[in-house]
Each structure stands twice: as C-alpha cells, then as structure tokens.
Amino acid sequence: MSLDLVTQCHECGLLQRNPPIPPGGGVRCPRCGCTLHRSRPDSLNRTLALTVAGIVLFVVANAFPFLTLQMQGGATETTLASGVLALYDQGEWQLAIVVLFTSILAPGLQLGLLLAVLLPLRLGLATPGLGVLFRYVKTLTPWGMMDVFLLGILVSVVKLADIAGILPGVSLFAFVLLIFVLAAAQAALDPDIVWSRVSLPASARRVPGRGDEVLACHVCELTLCADAAPRSHGHAHCPRCGEVLHWRKPRSIERTWALIAAAAICLVPANLLPIMRVTSLGQIQSDTILSGVIYLFHHGMWPLAVIVFVASVFVPMMKLTLLVYLNVSVQRGSRWRPRERTRLYRITEAVGRWSMVDIYVVAILVTMVQLGNLATIEAGPGAVFFAAAVVLTMFAAMAFDPRLIWDRLTWGNEERHHDSIRR
Ligand SMILES: [Zn+2]
Ligand SMILES: [Zn+2]
C-alpha cells in the first residue's frame, strides 16, 4: 500500500510526513492522538467478501417480515419498509423520510457503492469516477443506523410482549447478522488502498514546502498545495474525490451556533409533547420520551430503561452542552487542554446517532399495532421534533471544525515525523 507523502491531520491540522506503515500497524497524529492511517492486512479481499455477504443479508432483511404479532387470532407482519409506509399513511412524511433514509437507503446505498468500488479494484479494472463513488461511501457512513434500529426492535418487543404474542421472522436473524457483517466490513476496509488507486496529476503530488498554502481534503485526506487544486464555481476541489476544499470549514462557529440553537429549540417540544398515542378499547394514552423510559423501568426492564434514557435524554443534552462548550472555548481563544477537547469532540461525533432509537420504536409500534377497534398506535407531534433535534445535532457536530481548537496554539516545528504504533 502506498500512502500520500504528507498528511494534514483532520482533527488538529498538523502537517506531517507519512512514514512507511508496518503490516497491521498504524500512524497516529503526534499532537492530538487521532489515528491517521492504519494498515489492515488483506483488506481488499476481506472487505469485498463481507460486502457481498452484507448485500445478500440486506436483501433477505428487507424481503421478509422481521416480527409477527399475534393477537386475537389475527397476525400482523412487519417488514422494514412497512414502518415507513405506516408513518407515511398517518401523514408523518418527515418521520417516514428519516426512517427510510437511515434504516434502508443509507446502508443499502453504502453496500452497493462499496461493491461498485471494490469489485473492479479486485479484478484489476479501471473504474471511471472511482474517487467520487468512494467519497459517497464515506459520507453515508454516519447516516446508516441499522444497529440503532436493532435496539429499537428490542425495545418494541418488550413493550408489546404484554399485549400480544411476538414471533421473530426470518429477516430478524438476517438483520442481526447484517449488523455484525457491516461492522466487520468497516473494520476490514483500508481506505488508503482505494485512494492510492485513483490517479492524480503530478502537481497534486508535489510536497508542500514552507510558506506554501496547504489544503487538505476531509474525506480522502489528500493534502496538497492550494494552487494545485482545480477550481470551479469559486471553490477549490479535491482532485482525488471531488469534495470542496477549505482551509477551515467555512463559518464553522456561526453555523455550529445556529444548528445548536435550532436543535435546542426542537428538544423542548420533543420532550414535552407525546411521541406516541396509544388508543386501546376507546381509551387514549399518550407517551412522551420520559414516560416511555418509566414504563420500561416499571416493567422490570431497567437495563433497557437505562439504555433508552441515556440514548434519548442524556446523549442529546450532553452533545449540545459539549458543542456549546467547544464553541465558546474556541471563540475565547482558550489554550486549555486541546488534546482533551479534541477527544470530547470525537465523542460528540460518535454517540449522536444512538438517539434515533425512540424514532425507530415509534415506527415499529405504529406498523405492528393496527388492530382495528382493539388497539392502534399513532406517532405523536413530539416525534417529529425529536427526529429534527437528532438530525440537527448531527449536523452541528459536522459543522464544528476541531482544528480551530489548535489554531491558537503553536507547537514547535510544524512538520514532524510520525510516531508509529504497532498493534
Ligand atoms: Zn492531529
Ligand atoms: Zn478528497
């Protein structure tokens, strides 16, 4: 595998030379500690095999019902798509779009694109637009939430176990396997192998010298002299993957503030209004996020209650608080513990998706409990606000540029050799 000659760390902005990586080893940024490159043995074959297995499981998971609800002699079957349709039929098209995109489209597209990238590479064929295709694999990654959906299934089963018999369908097993296969494919994938196969003009390979303005692509991590980047519509573009290049994310602080404010506003109705309305034998019962947690707790499911509380209440609040703190610290030019602040940012980026679990619970319950006069479940107005808050906090974390934490600091020689790590 050949690495680029230099890399600018995407988290702290340090420009550094890339050393050769021993097989199974990795390169860590000496300043902020984030992993820049990691060699993964036999990456191409393993990722390709896992991708093909993933596609088969994905088709099975979507083609068959994953749960069957039995009650009063009748049975309701639930497929992945039926939750989306049930939300759409109730007029909750915003929720339907969020669930469709995160539980079906994003993972499906990601698997398809991975196959389109890896198969020709394995066969030694040239793929037109290889860099652009692989860029979409990377940008879709945070939006595929099948693992969160599985947690949603678990919570729904617990909630329904009281009122009806639940039978797991064949697709549930495919679903569980798929989550492990997707995680294994992510772990086996070495993006540097794909990026090294995209041909680049010689100018983009020139090592930036002292005084050169440097641009780094945050998708493929190509680091190049600013004048070597092709320009169109007033923007510099990455010659490898096509992403728009910036010295720092444009107006990062302002955009992060705006998204934090929007998410915080949405969180108020999200927690106060019901996310679900249960009509059973003429009686209407409304469930908020917190009352759902209390329900699980009262039914002896306290581990699940704790998980849902952490994912739905604690994580969104913590994420917003951390982003407010990071934004204020950057605005005030703080020099305090930049490494720890960068780590906080990393946590903020990673945990946000788990908040989506309650939205999936609503989608699953809405489709399963349609028993005419006996019982129906509808999505409540709080659910839309909650989904909006989760998506907005994810965008807020993406808008923040962690390199701003380091910009006020001087750290000796800007170009350094890496320390290598061995696993
Ligand atoms: Zn760094
Ligand atoms: Zn790029």
PDB file of N, CA and C in Angstrom, residues 2 24 42 55 92 137 141 165-167 179 188 210 256 262 318 320 325 370 393 397:
ATOM      1  N   SER A   2       0.544   2.205  -0.837  1.00  0.00           N
ATOM      2  CA  SER A   2       1.345   3.428  -0.820  1.00  0.00           C
ATOM      3  C   SER A   2       0.531   4.564  -0.220  1.00  0.00           C
ATOM      4  N   GLY A  24      -0.273  -4.353   9.745  1.00  0.00           N
ATOM      5  CA  GLY A  24      -1.025  -4.437  10.996  1.00  0.00           C
ATOM      6  C   GLY A  24      -0.784  -3.259  11.924  1.00  0.00           C
ATOM      7  N   ASP A  42      -4.766  -7.790   4.063  1.00  0.00           N
ATOM      8  CA  ASP A  42      -5.690  -8.401   3.109  1.00  0.00           C
ATOM      9  C   ASP A  42      -7.022  -7.651   3.040  1.00  0.00           C
ATOM     10  N   ILE A  55     -24.689  -7.646   1.235  1.00  0.00           N
ATOM     11  CA  ILE A  55     -25.753  -7.380   0.251  1.00  0.00           C
ATOM     12  C   ILE A  55     -26.806  -8.492   0.301  1.00  0.00           C
ATOM     13  N   GLU A  92     -47.237  11.416   8.592  1.00  0.00           N
ATOM     14  CA  GLU A  92     -45.946  11.784   9.191  1.00  0.00           C
ATOM     15  C   GLU A  92     -44.840  11.576   8.173  1.00  0.00           C
ATOM     16  N   VAL A 137     -19.390   6.633  -0.248  1.00  0.00           N
ATOM     17  CA  VAL A 137     -19.328   5.574   0.775  1.00  0.00           C
ATOM     18  C   VAL A 137     -18.985   6.208   2.127  1.00  0.00           C
ATOM     19  N   THR A 141     -21.581   6.976   5.725  1.00  0.00           N
ATOM     20  CA  THR A 141     -21.314   6.165   6.914  1.00  0.00           C
ATOM     21  C   THR A 141     -22.071   6.601   8.177  1.00  0.00           C
ATOM     22  N   GLY A 165     -48.635 -11.921  21.434  1.00  0.00           N
ATOM     23  CA  GLY A 165     -47.528 -12.845  21.186  1.00  0.00           C
ATOM     24  C   GLY A 165     -46.669 -12.317  20.053  1.00  0.00           C
ATOM     25  N   ILE A 166     -45.351 -12.439  20.199  1.00  0.00           N
ATOM     26  CA  ILE A 166     -44.443 -11.927  19.176  1.00  0.00           C
ATOM     27  C   ILE A 166     -43.602 -13.079  18.653  1.00  0.00           C
ATOM     28  N   LEU A 167     -43.573 -13.224  17.344  1.00  0.00           N
ATOM     29  CA  LEU A 167     -42.739 -14.256  16.742  1.00  0.00           C
ATOM     30  C   LEU A 167     -41.641 -13.583  15.919  1.00  0.00           C
ATOM     31  N   ILE A 179     -25.718  -6.636  10.865  1.00  0.00           N
ATOM     32  CA  ILE A 179     -25.069  -5.608  11.680  1.00  0.00           C
ATOM     33  C   ILE A 179     -23.630  -6.007  11.987  1.00  0.00           C
ATOM     34  N   ALA A 188     -12.507  -3.932   8.301  1.00  0.00           N
ATOM     35  CA  ALA A 188     -11.557  -4.514   7.348  1.00  0.00           C
ATOM     36  C   ALA A 188     -11.135  -3.518   6.278  1.00  0.00           C
ATOM     37  N   ARG A 210       7.776  25.018   2.962  1.00  0.00           N
ATOM     38  CA  ARG A 210       7.494  26.059   3.942  1.00  0.00           C
ATOM     39  C   ARG A 210       6.931  27.291   3.229  1.00  0.00           C
ATOM     40  N   THR A 256     -22.249  26.318  13.558  1.00  0.00           N
ATOM     41  CA  THR A 256     -22.451  25.431  14.704  1.00  0.00           C
ATOM     42  C   THR A 256     -23.416  26.061  15.695  1.00  0.00           C
ATOM     43  N   ALA A 262     -31.051  25.721  16.931  1.00  0.00           N
ATOM     44  CA  ALA A 262     -32.212  25.065  16.313  1.00  0.00           C
ATOM     45  C   ALA A 262     -32.513  23.735  17.005  1.00  0.00           C
ATOM     46  N   MET A 318     -26.160  16.101  26.489  1.00  0.00           N
ATOM     47  CA  MET A 318     -24.708  16.117  26.650  1.00  0.00           C
ATOM     48  C   MET A 318     -24.035  16.632  25.378  1.00  0.00           C
ATOM     49  N   LEU A 320     -25.257  18.660  23.068  1.00  0.00           N
ATOM     50  CA  LEU A 320     -25.418  20.103  22.905  1.00  0.00           C
ATOM     51  C   LEU A 320     -24.529  20.854  23.883  1.00  0.00           C
ATOM     52  N   TYR A 325     -19.802  24.231  24.814  1.00  0.00           N
ATOM     53  CA  TYR A 325     -18.520  24.434  25.490  1.00  0.00           C
ATOM     54  C   TYR A 325     -17.381  24.574  24.470  1.00  0.00           C
ATOM     55  N   GLN A 370     -51.979  -2.261  14.591  1.00  0.00           N
ATOM     56  CA  GLN A 370     -53.103  -1.708  13.822  1.00  0.00           C
ATOM     57  C   GLN A 370     -54.203  -2.751  13.902  1.00  0.00           C
ATOM     58  N   THR A 393     -28.449  18.054  15.641  1.00  0.00           N
ATOM     59  CA  THR A 393     -27.221  17.952  16.446  1.00  0.00           C
ATOM     60  C   THR A 393     -26.129  17.215  15.666  1.00  0.00           C
ATOM     61  N   ALA A 397     -22.487  18.908  14.942  1.00  0.00           N
ATOM     62  CA  ALA A 397     -21.167  18.310  15.191  1.00  0.00           C
ATOM     63  C   ALA A 397     -20.339  18.307  13.911  1.00  0.00           C
TER      64      ALA A 397
END
